[in-house]
PDB file of C-alpha atoms in Angstrom:
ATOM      1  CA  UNK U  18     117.259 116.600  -1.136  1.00 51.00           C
ATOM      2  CA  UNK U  19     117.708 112.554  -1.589  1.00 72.00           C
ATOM      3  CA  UNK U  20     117.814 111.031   1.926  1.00 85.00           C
ATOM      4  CA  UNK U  21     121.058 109.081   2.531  1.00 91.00           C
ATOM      5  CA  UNK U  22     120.605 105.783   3.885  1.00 95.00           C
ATOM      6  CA  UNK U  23     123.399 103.742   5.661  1.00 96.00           C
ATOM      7  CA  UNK U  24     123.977 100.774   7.172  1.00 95.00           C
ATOM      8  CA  UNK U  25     122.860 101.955  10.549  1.00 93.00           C
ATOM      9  CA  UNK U  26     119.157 103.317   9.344  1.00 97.00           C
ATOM     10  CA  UNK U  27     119.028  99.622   7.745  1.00 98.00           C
ATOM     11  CA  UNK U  28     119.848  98.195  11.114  1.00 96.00           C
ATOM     12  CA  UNK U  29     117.575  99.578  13.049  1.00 96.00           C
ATOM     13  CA  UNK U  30     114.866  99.182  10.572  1.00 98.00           C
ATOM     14  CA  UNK U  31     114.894  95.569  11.217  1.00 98.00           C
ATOM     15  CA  UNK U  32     115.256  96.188  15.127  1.00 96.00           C
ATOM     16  CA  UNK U  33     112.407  99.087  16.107  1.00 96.00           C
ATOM     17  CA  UNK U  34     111.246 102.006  13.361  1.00 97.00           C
ATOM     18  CA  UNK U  35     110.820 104.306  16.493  1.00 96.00           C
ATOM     19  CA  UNK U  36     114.251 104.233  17.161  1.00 94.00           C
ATOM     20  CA  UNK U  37     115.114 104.589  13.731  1.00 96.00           C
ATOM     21  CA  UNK U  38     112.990 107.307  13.402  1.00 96.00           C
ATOM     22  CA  UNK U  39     114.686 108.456  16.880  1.00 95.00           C
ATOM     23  CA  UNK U  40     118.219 108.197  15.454  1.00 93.00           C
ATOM     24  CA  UNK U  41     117.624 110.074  12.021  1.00 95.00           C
ATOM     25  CA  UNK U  42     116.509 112.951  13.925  1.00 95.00           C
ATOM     26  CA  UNK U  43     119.680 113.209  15.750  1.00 92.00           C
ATOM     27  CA  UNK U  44     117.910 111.712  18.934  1.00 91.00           C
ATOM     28  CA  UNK U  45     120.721 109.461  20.079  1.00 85.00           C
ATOM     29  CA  UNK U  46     121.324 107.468  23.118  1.00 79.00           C
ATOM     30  CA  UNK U  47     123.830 104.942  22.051  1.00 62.00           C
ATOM     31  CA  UNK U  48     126.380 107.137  24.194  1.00 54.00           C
ATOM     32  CA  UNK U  49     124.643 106.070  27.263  1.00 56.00           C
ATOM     33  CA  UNK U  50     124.702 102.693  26.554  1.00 51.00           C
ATOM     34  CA  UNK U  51     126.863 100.202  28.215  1.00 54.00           C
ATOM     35  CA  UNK U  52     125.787  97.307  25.915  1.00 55.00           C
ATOM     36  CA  UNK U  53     127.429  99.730  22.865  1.00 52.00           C
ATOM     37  CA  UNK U  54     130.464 100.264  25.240  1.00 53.00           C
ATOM     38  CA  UNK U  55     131.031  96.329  26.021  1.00 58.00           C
ATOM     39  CA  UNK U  56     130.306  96.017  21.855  1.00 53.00           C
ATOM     40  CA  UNK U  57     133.080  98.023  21.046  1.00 58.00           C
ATOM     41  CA  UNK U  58     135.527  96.708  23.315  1.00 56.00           C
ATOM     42  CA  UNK U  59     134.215  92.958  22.253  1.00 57.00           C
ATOM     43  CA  UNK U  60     135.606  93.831  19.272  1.00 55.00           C
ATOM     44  CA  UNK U  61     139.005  95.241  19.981  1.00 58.00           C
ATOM     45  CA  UNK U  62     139.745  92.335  22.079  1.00 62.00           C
ATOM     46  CA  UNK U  63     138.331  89.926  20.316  1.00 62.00           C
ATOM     47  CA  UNK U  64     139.947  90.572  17.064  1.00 62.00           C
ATOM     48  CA  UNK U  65     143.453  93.372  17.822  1.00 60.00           C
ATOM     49  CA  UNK U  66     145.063  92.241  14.473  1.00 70.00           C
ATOM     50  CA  UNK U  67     141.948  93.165  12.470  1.00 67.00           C
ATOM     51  CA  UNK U  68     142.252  96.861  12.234  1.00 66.00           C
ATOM     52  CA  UNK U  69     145.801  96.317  10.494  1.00 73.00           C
ATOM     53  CA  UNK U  70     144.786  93.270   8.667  1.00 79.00           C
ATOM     54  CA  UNK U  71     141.586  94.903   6.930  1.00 85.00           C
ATOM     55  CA  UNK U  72     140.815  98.207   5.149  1.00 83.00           C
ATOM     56  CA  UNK U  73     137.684 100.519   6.008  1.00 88.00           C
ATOM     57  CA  UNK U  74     136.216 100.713   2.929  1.00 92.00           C
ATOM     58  CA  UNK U  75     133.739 104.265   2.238  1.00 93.00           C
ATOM     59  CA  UNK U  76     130.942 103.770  -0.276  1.00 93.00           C
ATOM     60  CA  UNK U  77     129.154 107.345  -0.481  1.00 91.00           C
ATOM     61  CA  UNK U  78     127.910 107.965   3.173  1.00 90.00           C
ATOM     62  CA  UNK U  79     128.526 103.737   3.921  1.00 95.00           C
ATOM     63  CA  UNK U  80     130.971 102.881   5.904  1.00 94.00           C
ATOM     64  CA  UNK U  81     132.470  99.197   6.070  1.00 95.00           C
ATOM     65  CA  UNK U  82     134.567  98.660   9.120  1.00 90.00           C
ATOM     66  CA  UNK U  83     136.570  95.623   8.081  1.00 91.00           C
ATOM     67  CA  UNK U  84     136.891  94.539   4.215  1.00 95.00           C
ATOM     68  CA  UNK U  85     138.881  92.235   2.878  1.00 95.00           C
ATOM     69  CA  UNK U  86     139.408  93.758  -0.629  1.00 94.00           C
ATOM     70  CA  UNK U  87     142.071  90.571  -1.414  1.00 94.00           C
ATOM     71  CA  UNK U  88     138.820  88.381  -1.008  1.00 96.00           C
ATOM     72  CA  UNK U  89     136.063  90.803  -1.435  1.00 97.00           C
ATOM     73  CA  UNK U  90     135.053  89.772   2.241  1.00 97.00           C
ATOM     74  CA  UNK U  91     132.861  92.234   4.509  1.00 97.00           C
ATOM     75  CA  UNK U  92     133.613  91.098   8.251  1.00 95.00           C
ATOM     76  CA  UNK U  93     130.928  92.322  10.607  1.00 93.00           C
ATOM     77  CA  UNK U  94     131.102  91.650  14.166  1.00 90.00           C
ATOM     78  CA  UNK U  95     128.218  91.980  16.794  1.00 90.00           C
ATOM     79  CA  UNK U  96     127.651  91.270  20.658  1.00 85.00           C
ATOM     80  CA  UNK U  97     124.948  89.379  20.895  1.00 87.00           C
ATOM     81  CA  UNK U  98     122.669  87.147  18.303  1.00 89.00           C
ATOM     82  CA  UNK U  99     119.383  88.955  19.966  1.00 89.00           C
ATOM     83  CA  UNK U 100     118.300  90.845  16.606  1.00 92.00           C
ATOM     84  CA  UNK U 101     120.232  88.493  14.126  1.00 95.00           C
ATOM     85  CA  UNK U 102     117.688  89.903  11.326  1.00 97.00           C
ATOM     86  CA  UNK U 103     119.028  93.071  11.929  1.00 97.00           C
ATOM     87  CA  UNK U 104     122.540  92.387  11.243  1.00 97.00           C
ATOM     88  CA  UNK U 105     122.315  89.890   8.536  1.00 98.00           C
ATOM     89  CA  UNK U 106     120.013  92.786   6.515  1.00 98.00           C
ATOM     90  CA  UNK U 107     122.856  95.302   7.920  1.00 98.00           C
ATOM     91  CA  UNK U 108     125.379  92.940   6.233  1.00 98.00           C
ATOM     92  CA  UNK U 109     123.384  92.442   3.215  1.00 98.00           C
ATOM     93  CA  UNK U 110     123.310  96.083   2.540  1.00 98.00           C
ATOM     94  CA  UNK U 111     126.825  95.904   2.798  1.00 98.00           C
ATOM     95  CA  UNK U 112     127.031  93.737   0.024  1.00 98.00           C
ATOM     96  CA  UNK U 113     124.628  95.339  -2.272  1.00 98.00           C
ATOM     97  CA  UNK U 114     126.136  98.641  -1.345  1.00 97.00           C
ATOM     98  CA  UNK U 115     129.730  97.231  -2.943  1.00 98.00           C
ATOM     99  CA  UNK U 116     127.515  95.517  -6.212  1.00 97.00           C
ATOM    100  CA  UNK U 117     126.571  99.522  -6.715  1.00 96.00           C
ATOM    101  CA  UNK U 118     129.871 100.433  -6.746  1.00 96.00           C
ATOM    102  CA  UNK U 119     130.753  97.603  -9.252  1.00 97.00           C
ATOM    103  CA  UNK U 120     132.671  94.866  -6.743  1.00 96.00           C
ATOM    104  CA  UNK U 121     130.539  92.007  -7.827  1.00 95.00           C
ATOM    105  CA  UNK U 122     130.967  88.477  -5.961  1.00 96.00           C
ATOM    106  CA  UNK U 123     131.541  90.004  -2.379  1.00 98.00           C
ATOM    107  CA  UNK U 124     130.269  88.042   0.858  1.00 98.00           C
ATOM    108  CA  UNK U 125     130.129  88.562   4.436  1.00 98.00           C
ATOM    109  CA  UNK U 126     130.779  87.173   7.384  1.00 97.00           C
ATOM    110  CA  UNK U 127     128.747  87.765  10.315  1.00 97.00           C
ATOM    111  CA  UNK U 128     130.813  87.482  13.821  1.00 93.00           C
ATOM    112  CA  UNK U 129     129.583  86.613  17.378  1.00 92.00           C
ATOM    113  CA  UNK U 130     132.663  86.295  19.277  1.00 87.00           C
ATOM    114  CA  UNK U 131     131.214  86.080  22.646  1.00 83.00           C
ATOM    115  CA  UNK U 132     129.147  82.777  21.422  1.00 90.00           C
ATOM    116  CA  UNK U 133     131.691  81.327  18.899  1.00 90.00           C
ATOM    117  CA  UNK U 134     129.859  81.748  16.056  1.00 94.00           C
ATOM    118  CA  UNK U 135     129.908  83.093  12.763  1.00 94.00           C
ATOM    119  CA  UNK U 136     127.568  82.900   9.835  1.00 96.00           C
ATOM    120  CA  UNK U 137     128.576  83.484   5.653  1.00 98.00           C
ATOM    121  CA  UNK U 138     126.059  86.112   4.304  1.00 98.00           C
ATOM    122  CA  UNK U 139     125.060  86.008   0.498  1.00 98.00           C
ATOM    123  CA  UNK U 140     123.354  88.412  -1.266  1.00 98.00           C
ATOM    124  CA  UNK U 141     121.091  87.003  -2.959  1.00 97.00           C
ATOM    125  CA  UNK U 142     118.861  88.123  -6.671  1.00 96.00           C
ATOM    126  CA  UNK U 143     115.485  88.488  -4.496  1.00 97.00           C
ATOM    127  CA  UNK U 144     117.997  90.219  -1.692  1.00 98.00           C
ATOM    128  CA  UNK U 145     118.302  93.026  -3.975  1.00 98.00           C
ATOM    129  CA  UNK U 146     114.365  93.804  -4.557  1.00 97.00           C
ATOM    130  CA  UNK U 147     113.717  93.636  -0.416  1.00 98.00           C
ATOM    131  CA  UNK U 148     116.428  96.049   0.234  1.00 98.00           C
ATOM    132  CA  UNK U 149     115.208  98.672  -2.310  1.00 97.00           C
ATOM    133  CA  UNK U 150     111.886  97.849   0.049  1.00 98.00           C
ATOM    134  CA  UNK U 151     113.780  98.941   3.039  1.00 98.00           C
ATOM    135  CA  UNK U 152     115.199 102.000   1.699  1.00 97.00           C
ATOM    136  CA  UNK U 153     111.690 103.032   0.798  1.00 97.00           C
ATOM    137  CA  UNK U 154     109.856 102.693   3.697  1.00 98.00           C
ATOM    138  CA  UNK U 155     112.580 104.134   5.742  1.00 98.00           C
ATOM    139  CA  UNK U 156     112.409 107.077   4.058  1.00 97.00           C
ATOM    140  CA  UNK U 157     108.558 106.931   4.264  1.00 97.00           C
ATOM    141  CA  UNK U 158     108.872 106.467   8.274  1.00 98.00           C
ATOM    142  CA  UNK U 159     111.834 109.411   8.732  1.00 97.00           C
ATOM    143  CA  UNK U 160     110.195 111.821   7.141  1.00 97.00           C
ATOM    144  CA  UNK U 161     106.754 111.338   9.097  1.00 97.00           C
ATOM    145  CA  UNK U 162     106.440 114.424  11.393  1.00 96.00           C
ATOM    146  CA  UNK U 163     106.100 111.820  15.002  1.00 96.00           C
ATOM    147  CA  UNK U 164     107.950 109.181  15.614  1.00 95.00           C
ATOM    148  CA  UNK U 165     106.492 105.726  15.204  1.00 96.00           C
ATOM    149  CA  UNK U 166     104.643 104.258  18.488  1.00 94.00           C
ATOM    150  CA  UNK U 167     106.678 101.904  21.234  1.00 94.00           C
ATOM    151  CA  UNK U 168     106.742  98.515  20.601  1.00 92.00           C
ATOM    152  CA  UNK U 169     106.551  97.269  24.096  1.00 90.00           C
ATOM    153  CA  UNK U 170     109.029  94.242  22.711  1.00 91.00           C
ATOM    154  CA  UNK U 171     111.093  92.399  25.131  1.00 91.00           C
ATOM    155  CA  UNK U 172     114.272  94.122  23.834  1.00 90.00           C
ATOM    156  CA  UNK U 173     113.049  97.076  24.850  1.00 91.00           C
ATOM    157  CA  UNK U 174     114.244  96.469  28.145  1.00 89.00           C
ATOM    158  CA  UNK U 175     117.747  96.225  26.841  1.00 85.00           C
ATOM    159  CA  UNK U 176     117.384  99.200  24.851  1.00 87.00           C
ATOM    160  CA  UNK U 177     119.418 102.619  24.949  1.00 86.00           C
ATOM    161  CA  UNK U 178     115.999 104.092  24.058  1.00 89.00           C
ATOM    162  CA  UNK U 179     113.808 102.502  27.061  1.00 89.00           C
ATOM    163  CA  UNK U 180     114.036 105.272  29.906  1.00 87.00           C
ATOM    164  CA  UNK U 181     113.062 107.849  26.616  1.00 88.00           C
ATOM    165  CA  UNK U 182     110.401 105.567  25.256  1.00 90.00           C
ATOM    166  CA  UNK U 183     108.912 104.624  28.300  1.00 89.00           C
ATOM    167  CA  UNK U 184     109.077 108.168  30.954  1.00 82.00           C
ATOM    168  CA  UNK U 185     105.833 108.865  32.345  1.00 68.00           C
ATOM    169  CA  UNK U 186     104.816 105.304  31.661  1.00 57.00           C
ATOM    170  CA  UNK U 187     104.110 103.351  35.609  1.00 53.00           C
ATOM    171  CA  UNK U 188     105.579  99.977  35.549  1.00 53.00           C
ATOM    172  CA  UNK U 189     103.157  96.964  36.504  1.00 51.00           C
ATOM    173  CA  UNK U 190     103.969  95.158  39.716  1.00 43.00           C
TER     174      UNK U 190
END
């Protein structure tokens, strides 16, 4: 059986293979999460209109949120700019995603209401060749019988993961 990629698996490629790894085995902590929790809510009241105003577009087992079909427009909207990487290849894969299914000329736009910000996201000829890359190794890294090793990162700390990743492990004073 072909693995099926999404968005998510691309995400947290860029972020921490563990918790990819984590996640594809049905290991899942977002639920416990209150940086998830104040995501979501960012977005419904930082943008009320948008669910009316855009379509959620399926693509196979990809699902777009918010797309613009009128101007072939994937809107993406995230907390914090912490793993930026992450969502621009997130959005990318969006876009490449929609090239598959024949909607050529589509762009994002990456959101960070909390910061006022918001970035256009291209994808790019040499895009195309990095995210077949991705897909690749993430299949190579699921399908490894253990999980990949912590990454004792900063964001860590932050992380829906940490109390899983790090139990048993003492804590230097």
């Amino acid at each position: 059986m072909m693995m099926r990629i999404n968005a998510t698996l691309i995400n947290l490629y860029h972020v921490c293979k563990r918790e990819l790894w984590l996640h594809y085995h049905g290991i899942t902590m977002e639920h416990n999460s209150n940086l998830v929790a104040d995501g979501k809510l960012l977005r419904e009241i930082s943008y009320p209109e948008r669910a009316e105003k855009y379509t959620e577009l399926q693509l196979g087992n990809v699902k777009i949120d918010y797309y613009d079909a009128r101007n072939k427009i994937v809107h993406e909207i995230k907390r914090s700019d912490k793993v930026e990487l992450a969502h621009i290849a997130q959005v990318k894969y969006y876009l490449y995603r929609l090239k598959l299914a024949g909607i050529e000329g589509a762009t994002g736009i990456l959101e960070y209401p909390s910061l006022r910000q918001r970035e256009e996201i291209l994808l790019l000829n040499e895009d195309i060749e990095h995210i077949k890359h991705w897909e690749e190794d993430i299949v190579h890294i699921c399908n490894a019988e253990a999980a990949p090793i912590v990454i004792d990162a900063k964001i860590c700390k932050s992380c829906s993961y940490y109390d899983f990743c790090y139990i048993g492990e003492e804590e230097e004073l």
